[in-house]
Amino acid sequence: MRAGRLRSGALLGLVLAVALVAAGCGEKSDTGGGSTATTAAAAPSVDEALAAKVPDAVKSDGKIVIGTDSSYPPNEFLDTDGKTVIGWDVDLFNAIAAKLGLKTEWQSAVFDAIIPGIESGKYEMGVSSFFITDDRKKQADMVSYYNVGTQWLTKKGNPNGIQPDAACGKKVAVQTNTVQDTDDLSSKRQDACKSAGKPAITIDRYQRQDQATAAVVSGKDDAMLADSPVVAYAVKQTNGQLELLGDIYDAAPYGYVIKKDQTEFAQAVADAVKALVTDGIYKTILDKWGVQAGAIDSPAVNP
């Protein structure tokens, strides 16, 4: 899992290293702390009933200011211009904003500054692969929109016949110090091999996620495990050289973060997600990025 998102672990990234800019205090505007990009969310039609539930302070200028840690492909990351925030998380929320009659302004920020920024009014929404936790629900309202957990991948055709629950004696790649390393391979699975009297898993640890992916592509390692959307994106980006292995497990929902006193707005966001599920736009966006495995059909406020 991603560092600071659910448990401790090194930051996962496939190919990009980006500079994070801390978000400062200030009023809603087109300039200020953090990289910004305003996007016209244009695809879905406006739902006037849902748009009516957007707080006046948000809709007064026709846009919503979003805090995001733009360092986590394929969820949210910076395009080659070093400014524009892209990713499936971005595409999906742009569609939600359009359903609510809003444009979007994405501001890159340090992850730990986003929820305090929402509480202070710096941001009007947090969209940054936030896992929904009890502690976060005490600080803000959260709207579920996607499930993410751990998933494995292997070479196309699975030439070495590896399975997540039958990995003893195999070589498995993982980014060092992630939960997949410390709480999964090095503990649960390695202990299970030992208890069964089977050969240990050879755990190859890498500093960067892209290095772990490359080790499977090259055949150096038999399989790899990481956050499910990161794994799905790796499969998509390697043009048929890899395939998903087994199901997602230890799944938990991502949630949009909204100021605590805006419960009606939170419900409107949940209803907008549901509308996109119903009309197929939700699926289209996830399919585009190859992350459809985490799709949900029942978004909720503070699940």
CSV table of N, CA, C and O in Angstrom, one decimal, residues 12-109:
chain,number,residue,atom,x,y,z
A,12,LEU,N,4.8,4.0,-4.1
A,12,LEU,CA,4.8,3.3,-5.3
A,12,LEU,C,4.7,4.2,-6.5
A,12,LEU,O,3.9,5.1,-6.5
A,13,GLY,N,5.5,4.0,-7.5
A,13,GLY,CA,5.4,4.8,-8.7
A,13,GLY,C,6.0,4.0,-9.9
A,13,GLY,O,7.0,3.3,-9.7
A,14,LEU,N,5.4,4.0,-11.0
A,14,LEU,CA,5.8,3.2,-12.2
A,14,LEU,C,7.0,3.9,-12.9
A,14,LEU,O,7.9,3.3,-13.2
A,15,VAL,N,6.8,5.2,-13.2
A,15,VAL,CA,7.9,5.8,-14.1
A,15,VAL,C,8.3,7.2,-13.7
A,15,VAL,O,9.3,7.7,-14.2
A,16,LEU,N,7.4,7.9,-12.9
A,16,LEU,CA,7.7,9.3,-12.8
A,16,LEU,C,8.2,9.6,-11.4
A,16,LEU,O,7.7,9.1,-10.4
A,17,ALA,N,9.1,10.6,-11.3
A,17,ALA,CA,9.5,11.2,-10.0
A,17,ALA,C,9.1,12.7,-10.2
A,17,ALA,O,9.6,13.4,-11.0
A,18,VAL,N,8.2,13.1,-9.3
A,18,VAL,CA,7.7,14.5,-9.4
A,18,VAL,C,8.0,15.2,-8.1
A,18,VAL,O,8.1,14.7,-7.1
A,19,ALA,N,8.1,16.5,-8.3
A,19,ALA,CA,8.3,17.4,-7.2
A,19,ALA,C,7.0,17.8,-6.6
A,19,ALA,O,6.1,18.2,-7.2
A,20,LEU,N,6.9,17.6,-5.3
A,20,LEU,CA,5.6,17.9,-4.6
A,20,LEU,C,5.8,19.3,-4.0
A,20,LEU,O,6.8,19.7,-3.5
A,21,VAL,N,4.7,20.0,-4.1
A,21,VAL,CA,4.7,21.4,-3.6
A,21,VAL,C,3.7,21.5,-2.5
A,21,VAL,O,2.5,21.2,-2.6
A,22,ALA,N,4.2,22.0,-1.4
A,22,ALA,CA,3.3,22.1,-0.2
A,22,ALA,C,2.2,23.1,-0.4
A,22,ALA,O,2.5,24.2,-1.0
A,23,ALA,N,1.0,22.8,0.0
A,23,ALA,CA,-0.1,23.8,-0.2
A,23,ALA,C,-0.1,24.7,1.0
A,23,ALA,O,-0.1,24.3,2.2
A,24,GLY,N,-0.1,26.0,0.7
A,24,GLY,CA,-0.2,27.0,1.7
A,24,GLY,C,-1.6,27.5,2.0
A,24,GLY,O,-2.5,26.9,1.5
A,25,CYS,N,-1.8,28.4,2.9
A,25,CYS,CA,-3.1,28.9,3.2
A,25,CYS,C,-3.4,30.0,2.2
A,25,CYS,O,-2.6,30.6,1.6
A,26,GLY,N,-4.7,30.2,2.1
A,26,GLY,CA,-5.2,31.2,1.2
A,26,GLY,C,-6.6,31.0,0.8
A,26,GLY,O,-7.2,30.0,1.0
A,27,GLU,N,-7.2,32.0,0.1
A,27,GLU,CA,-8.5,31.9,-0.4
A,27,GLU,C,-8.5,31.2,-1.7
A,27,GLU,O,-7.5,31.0,-2.4
A,28,LYS,N,-9.8,30.8,-2.1
A,28,LYS,CA,-10.0,30.2,-3.4
A,28,LYS,C,-9.6,31.1,-4.5
A,28,LYS,O,-10.1,32.2,-4.6
A,29,SER,N,-8.6,30.6,-5.4
A,29,SER,CA,-8.2,31.5,-6.5
A,29,SER,C,-7.5,30.7,-7.5
A,29,SER,O,-7.3,29.5,-7.4
A,30,ASP,N,-7.1,31.3,-8.6
A,30,ASP,CA,-6.4,30.5,-9.7
A,30,ASP,C,-4.9,30.5,-9.5
A,30,ASP,O,-4.2,29.8,-10.3
A,31,THR,N,-4.4,31.1,-8.5
A,31,THR,CA,-3.0,31.1,-8.2
A,31,THR,C,-2.8,30.8,-6.8
A,31,THR,O,-3.7,30.8,-5.9
A,32,GLY,N,-1.5,30.4,-6.4
A,32,GLY,CA,-1.2,30.1,-5.0
A,32,GLY,C,-0.4,28.9,-4.9
A,32,GLY,O,0.2,28.4,-5.9
A,33,GLY,N,-0.3,28.3,-3.7
A,33,GLY,CA,0.6,27.2,-3.4
A,33,GLY,C,0.2,26.0,-4.2
A,33,GLY,O,-0.9,25.7,-4.3
A,34,GLY,N,1.2,25.4,-4.8
A,34,GLY,CA,1.0,24.1,-5.5
A,34,GLY,C,0.8,24.3,-7.0
A,34,GLY,O,0.4,25.4,-7.4
A,35,SER,N,1.1,23.3,-7.7
A,35,SER,CA,0.9,23.3,-9.2
A,35,SER,C,-0.6,23.3,-9.4
A,35,SER,O,-1.3,22.5,-8.7
A,36,THR,N,-1.1,24.0,-10.4
A,36,THR,CA,-2.5,24.1,-10.6
A,36,THR,C,-2.8,23.8,-12.1
A,36,THR,O,-2.0,24.2,-12.9
A,37,ALA,N,-4.0,23.3,-12.3
A,37,ALA,CA,-4.5,23.2,-13.7
A,37,ALA,C,-6.0,23.1,-13.6
A,37,ALA,O,-6.5,22.4,-12.9
A,38,THR,N,-6.6,24.0,-14.4
A,38,THR,CA,-8.1,24.0,-14.4
A,38,THR,C,-8.6,23.3,-15.6
A,38,THR,O,-8.1,23.5,-16.7
A,39,THR,N,-9.5,22.3,-15.4
A,39,THR,CA,-9.9,21.4,-16.5
A,39,THR,C,-11.4,21.6,-16.7
A,39,THR,O,-12.2,21.5,-15.7
A,40,ALA,N,-11.9,21.8,-17.9
A,40,ALA,CA,-13.3,21.8,-18.2
A,40,ALA,C,-13.8,20.3,-18.3
A,40,ALA,O,-13.4,19.6,-19.2
A,41,ALA,N,-14.5,19.9,-17.2
A,41,ALA,CA,-15.0,18.6,-17.2
A,41,ALA,C,-16.3,18.5,-18.1
A,41,ALA,O,-17.3,19.0,-17.7
A,42,ALA,N,-16.2,17.9,-19.3
A,42,ALA,CA,-17.2,18.2,-20.3
A,42,ALA,C,-18.1,17.0,-20.7
A,42,ALA,O,-19.1,17.2,-21.4
A,43,ALA,N,-17.7,15.8,-20.4
A,43,ALA,CA,-18.4,14.7,-21.0
A,43,ALA,C,-19.8,14.4,-20.5
A,43,ALA,O,-20.7,14.5,-21.4
A,44,PRO,N,-20.1,14.2,-19.3
A,44,PRO,CA,-21.4,13.9,-18.9
A,44,PRO,C,-22.3,15.2,-18.8
A,44,PRO,O,-21.8,16.3,-18.7
A,45,SER,N,-23.6,15.0,-19.0
A,45,SER,CA,-24.6,16.1,-18.9
A,45,SER,C,-24.8,16.5,-17.4
A,45,SER,O,-24.6,15.6,-16.5
A,46,VAL,N,-25.1,17.7,-17.2
A,46,VAL,CA,-25.3,18.2,-15.8
A,46,VAL,C,-26.6,17.6,-15.3
A,46,VAL,O,-27.6,17.6,-16.0
A,47,ASP,N,-26.6,17.1,-14.0
A,47,ASP,CA,-27.8,16.7,-13.3
A,47,ASP,C,-28.2,17.9,-12.4
A,47,ASP,O,-27.5,18.2,-11.4
A,48,GLU,N,-29.2,18.6,-12.9
A,48,GLU,CA,-29.6,19.9,-12.2
A,48,GLU,C,-30.0,19.7,-10.7
A,48,GLU,O,-29.7,20.5,-9.9
A,49,ALA,N,-30.6,18.5,-10.4
A,49,ALA,CA,-31.0,18.3,-9.0
A,49,ALA,C,-29.8,18.1,-8.1
A,49,ALA,O,-29.7,18.6,-7.0
A,50,LEU,N,-28.7,17.4,-8.7
A,50,LEU,CA,-27.5,17.2,-7.9
A,50,LEU,C,-26.7,18.5,-7.8
A,50,LEU,O,-26.2,18.9,-6.8
A,51,ALA,N,-26.7,19.3,-8.9
A,51,ALA,CA,-26.0,20.5,-8.9
A,51,ALA,C,-26.6,21.5,-7.9
A,51,ALA,O,-25.8,22.3,-7.3
A,52,ALA,N,-27.8,21.4,-7.6
A,52,ALA,CA,-28.5,22.3,-6.7
A,52,ALA,C,-28.0,22.0,-5.2
A,52,ALA,O,-28.1,22.9,-4.4
A,53,LYS,N,-27.4,20.9,-5.0
A,53,LYS,CA,-26.9,20.5,-3.7
A,53,LYS,C,-25.5,21.0,-3.5
A,53,LYS,O,-24.9,20.8,-2.4
A,54,VAL,N,-24.8,21.5,-4.5
A,54,VAL,CA,-23.4,22.0,-4.3
A,54,VAL,C,-23.5,23.3,-3.5
A,54,VAL,O,-24.3,24.2,-3.8
A,55,PRO,N,-22.7,23.4,-2.5
A,55,PRO,CA,-22.7,24.7,-1.7
A,55,PRO,C,-22.4,25.9,-2.5
A,55,PRO,O,-21.6,25.9,-3.5
A,56,ASP,N,-23.1,27.0,-2.2
A,56,ASP,CA,-23.0,28.2,-2.9
A,56,ASP,C,-21.5,28.7,-3.0
A,56,ASP,O,-21.0,29.2,-4.0
A,57,ALA,N,-20.8,28.5,-1.9
A,57,ALA,CA,-19.4,28.9,-1.9
A,57,ALA,C,-18.5,28.2,-2.9
A,57,ALA,O,-17.5,28.7,-3.4
A,58,VAL,N,-18.9,26.9,-3.2
A,58,VAL,CA,-18.2,26.2,-4.2
A,58,VAL,C,-18.6,26.5,-5.6
A,58,VAL,O,-17.8,26.7,-6.5
A,59,LYS,N,-19.9,26.6,-5.9
A,59,LYS,CA,-20.4,26.8,-7.2
A,59,LYS,C,-20.4,28.3,-7.7
A,59,LYS,O,-20.7,28.6,-8.8
A,60,SER,N,-20.1,29.2,-6.8
A,60,SER,CA,-20.2,30.6,-7.1
A,60,SER,C,-19.3,31.0,-8.3
A,60,SER,O,-19.6,31.9,-9.1
A,61,ASP,N,-18.1,30.4,-8.5
A,61,ASP,CA,-17.2,30.7,-9.6
A,61,ASP,C,-17.2,29.5,-10.6
A,61,ASP,O,-16.4,29.5,-11.5
A,62,GLY,N,-18.1,28.5,-10.4
A,62,GLY,CA,-18.2,27.5,-11.4
A,62,GLY,C,-17.2,26.4,-11.4
A,62,GLY,O,-17.1,25.6,-12.3
A,63,LYS,N,-16.3,26.4,-10.4
A,63,LYS,CA,-15.3,25.4,-10.3
A,63,LYS,C,-15.1,24.9,-8.9
A,63,LYS,O,-15.6,25.5,-8.0
A,64,ILE,N,-14.4,23.7,-8.8
A,64,ILE,CA,-14.1,23.2,-7.5
A,64,ILE,C,-12.6,23.0,-7.4
A,64,ILE,O,-12.0,22.5,-8.3
A,65,VAL,N,-12.0,23.5,-6.3
A,65,VAL,CA,-10.6,23.4,-6.1
A,65,VAL,C,-10.3,22.1,-5.4
A,65,VAL,O,-10.8,21.8,-4.3
A,66,ILE,N,-9.4,21.3,-5.9
A,66,ILE,CA,-9.1,19.9,-5.5
A,66,ILE,C,-7.6,19.8,-5.0
A,66,ILE,O,-6.7,20.2,-5.8
A,67,GLY,N,-7.4,19.3,-3.8
A,67,GLY,CA,-6.1,19.0,-3.4
A,67,GLY,C,-5.7,17.6,-3.7
A,67,GLY,O,-6.5,16.7,-3.5
A,68,THR,N,-4.5,17.4,-4.3
A,68,THR,CA,-4.1,16.1,-4.7
A,68,THR,C,-2.6,15.9,-4.6
A,68,THR,O,-1.8,16.9,-4.9
A,69,ASP,N,-2.1,14.8,-4.2
A,69,ASP,CA,-0.7,14.4,-4.2
A,69,ASP,C,-0.4,13.8,-5.5
A,69,ASP,O,-0.7,12.6,-5.7
A,70,SER,N,0.1,14.5,-6.5
A,70,SER,CA,0.2,14.1,-7.9
A,70,SER,C,1.5,13.3,-8.2
A,70,SER,O,2.3,13.7,-9.0
A,71,SER,N,1.6,12.2,-7.4
A,71,SER,CA,2.9,11.5,-7.6
A,71,SER,C,2.6,10.0,-7.6
A,71,SER,O,3.5,9.2,-7.3
A,72,TYR,N,1.5,9.5,-8.1
A,72,TYR,CA,1.1,8.1,-7.9
A,72,TYR,C,0.4,7.6,-9.2
A,72,TYR,O,-0.8,7.4,-9.2
A,73,PRO,N,1.1,7.3,-10.3
A,73,PRO,CA,0.5,6.8,-11.5
A,73,PRO,C,0.0,5.3,-11.2
A,73,PRO,O,0.6,4.6,-10.5
A,74,PRO,N,-1.1,5.0,-11.8
A,74,PRO,CA,-1.9,5.7,-12.8
A,74,PRO,C,-3.0,6.6,-12.1
A,74,PRO,O,-3.9,7.1,-12.9
A,75,ASN,N,-3.0,6.7,-10.8
A,75,ASN,CA,-4.2,7.3,-10.2
A,75,ASN,C,-4.2,8.8,-10.4
A,75,ASN,O,-5.1,9.4,-10.9
A,76,GLU,N,-3.1,9.5,-9.9
A,76,GLU,CA,-3.0,10.9,-10.1
A,76,GLU,C,-1.5,11.2,-10.2
A,76,GLU,O,-0.7,10.9,-9.3
A,77,PHE,N,-1.1,11.9,-11.3
A,77,PHE,CA,0.3,12.2,-11.5
A,77,PHE,C,0.4,13.3,-12.5
A,77,PHE,O,-0.5,13.7,-13.2
A,78,LEU,N,1.6,13.9,-12.6
A,78,LEU,CA,1.8,15.0,-13.5
A,78,LEU,C,2.2,14.6,-14.9
A,78,LEU,O,3.0,13.7,-15.1
A,79,ASP,N,1.6,15.3,-15.9
A,79,ASP,CA,1.8,15.1,-17.3
A,79,ASP,C,3.2,15.6,-17.6
A,79,ASP,O,3.9,16.2,-16.7
A,80,THR,N,3.7,15.4,-18.8
A,80,THR,CA,5.0,15.8,-19.2
A,80,THR,C,5.3,17.3,-19.1
A,80,THR,O,6.4,17.7,-19.1
A,81,ASP,N,4.2,18.1,-19.0
A,81,ASP,CA,4.4,19.5,-18.9
A,81,ASP,C,4.8,19.9,-17.4
A,81,ASP,O,5.1,21.1,-17.1
A,82,GLY,N,4.8,18.9,-16.5
A,82,GLY,CA,5.1,19.2,-15.1
A,82,GLY,C,4.1,20.0,-14.4
A,82,GLY,O,4.3,20.4,-13.2
A,83,LYS,N,2.9,20.2,-14.9
A,83,LYS,CA,1.9,21.0,-14.3
A,83,LYS,C,0.5,20.3,-14.3
A,83,LYS,O,-0.2,20.3,-13.3
A,84,THR,N,0.1,19.8,-15.4
A,84,THR,CA,-1.2,19.2,-15.6
A,84,THR,C,-1.3,17.9,-14.8
A,84,THR,O,-0.5,17.0,-15.1
A,85,VAL,N,-2.3,17.8,-14.0
A,85,VAL,CA,-2.5,16.5,-13.2
A,85,VAL,C,-3.4,15.6,-14.0
A,85,VAL,O,-4.5,16.0,-14.5
A,86,ILE,N,-2.9,14.4,-14.3
A,86,ILE,CA,-3.7,13.4,-15.1
A,86,ILE,C,-3.8,12.1,-14.3
A,86,ILE,O,-3.2,12.0,-13.2
A,87,GLY,N,-4.5,11.2,-14.8
A,87,GLY,CA,-4.7,9.9,-14.2
A,87,GLY,C,-6.2,9.4,-14.2
A,87,GLY,O,-7.1,10.2,-14.5
A,88,TRP,N,-6.4,8.2,-13.9
A,88,TRP,CA,-7.8,7.7,-13.9
A,88,TRP,C,-8.6,8.4,-12.8
A,88,TRP,O,-9.8,8.7,-13.0
A,89,ASP,N,-8.0,8.6,-11.6
A,89,ASP,CA,-8.7,9.3,-10.5
A,89,ASP,C,-9.1,10.7,-11.0
A,89,ASP,O,-10.2,11.2,-10.6
A,90,VAL,N,-8.3,11.4,-11.8
A,90,VAL,CA,-8.5,12.7,-12.3
A,90,VAL,C,-9.7,12.7,-13.3
A,90,VAL,O,-10.6,13.4,-13.2
A,91,ASP,N,-9.6,11.7,-14.2
A,91,ASP,CA,-10.6,11.6,-15.2
A,91,ASP,C,-12.0,11.4,-14.6
A,91,ASP,O,-13.0,11.9,-15.0
A,92,LEU,N,-12.0,10.5,-13.6
A,92,LEU,CA,-13.3,10.1,-13.0
A,92,LEU,C,-13.8,11.3,-12.2
A,92,LEU,O,-15.0,11.6,-12.3
A,93,PHE,N,-13.0,12.0,-11.5
A,93,PHE,CA,-13.6,13.1,-10.7
A,93,PHE,C,-14.0,14.3,-11.6
A,93,PHE,O,-14.9,15.0,-11.4
A,94,ASN,N,-13.2,14.5,-12.7
A,94,ASN,CA,-13.7,15.5,-13.7
A,94,ASN,C,-15.1,15.2,-14.2
A,94,ASN,O,-15.9,16.1,-14.4
A,95,ALA,N,-15.4,13.9,-14.4
A,95,ALA,CA,-16.7,13.5,-14.9
A,95,ALA,C,-17.7,13.8,-13.8
A,95,ALA,O,-18.9,14.2,-14.1
A,96,ILE,N,-17.4,13.5,-12.6
A,96,ILE,CA,-18.3,13.8,-11.5
A,96,ILE,C,-18.6,15.3,-11.3
A,96,ILE,O,-19.7,15.7,-11.2
A,97,ALA,N,-17.5,16.1,-11.5
A,97,ALA,CA,-17.7,17.5,-11.4
A,97,ALA,C,-18.6,18.0,-12.5
A,97,ALA,O,-19.5,18.9,-12.3
A,98,ALA,N,-18.4,17.5,-13.7
A,98,ALA,CA,-19.3,17.9,-14.8
A,98,ALA,C,-20.8,17.5,-14.5
A,98,ALA,O,-21.7,18.3,-14.9
A,99,LYS,N,-21.0,16.4,-13.9
A,99,LYS,CA,-22.3,16.0,-13.5
A,99,LYS,C,-22.9,17.0,-12.6
A,99,LYS,O,-24.2,17.2,-12.5
A,100,LEU,N,-22.1,17.6,-11.8
A,100,LEU,CA,-22.5,18.6,-10.8
A,100,LEU,C,-22.5,20.0,-11.3
A,100,LEU,O,-22.7,21.0,-10.6
A,101,GLY,N,-22.1,20.2,-12.6
A,101,GLY,CA,-22.1,21.5,-13.2
A,101,GLY,C,-20.9,22.3,-12.9
A,101,GLY,O,-20.9,23.5,-13.0
A,102,LEU,N,-19.8,21.6,-12.6
A,102,LEU,CA,-18.5,22.3,-12.2
A,102,LEU,C,-17.4,22.0,-13.1
A,102,LEU,O,-17.3,20.9,-13.7
A,103,LYS,N,-16.4,22.9,-13.2
A,103,LYS,CA,-15.1,22.7,-13.8
A,103,LYS,C,-14.2,22.3,-12.6
A,103,LYS,O,-14.6,22.5,-11.4
A,104,THR,N,-13.0,21.8,-12.9
A,104,THR,CA,-12.1,21.4,-11.8
A,104,THR,C,-10.8,22.2,-11.9
A,104,THR,O,-10.3,22.4,-13.0
A,105,GLU,N,-10.3,22.5,-10.7
A,105,GLU,CA,-8.9,23.1,-10.6
A,105,GLU,C,-8.1,22.2,-9.7
A,105,GLU,O,-8.4,22.0,-8.5
A,106,TRP,N,-7.1,21.5,-10.2
A,106,TRP,CA,-6.3,20.5,-9.5
A,106,TRP,C,-5.1,21.2,-9.0
A,106,TRP,O,-4.3,21.8,-9.7
A,107,GLN,N,-4.9,21.1,-7.7
A,107,GLN,CA,-3.7,21.7,-7.0
A,107,GLN,C,-2.8,20.6,-6.4
A,107,GLN,O,-3.3,19.9,-5.5
A,108,SER,N,-1.6,20.5,-6.9
A,108,SER,CA,-0.7,19.5,-6.3
A,108,SER,C,-0.2,20.0,-4.9
A,108,SER,O,0.1,21.1,-4.7
A,109,ALA,N,-0.2,19.0,-4.0
A,109,ALA,CA,0.1,19.3,-2.6
A,109,ALA,C,0.7,18.1,-2.0
A,109,ALA,O,0.6,17.0,-2.4
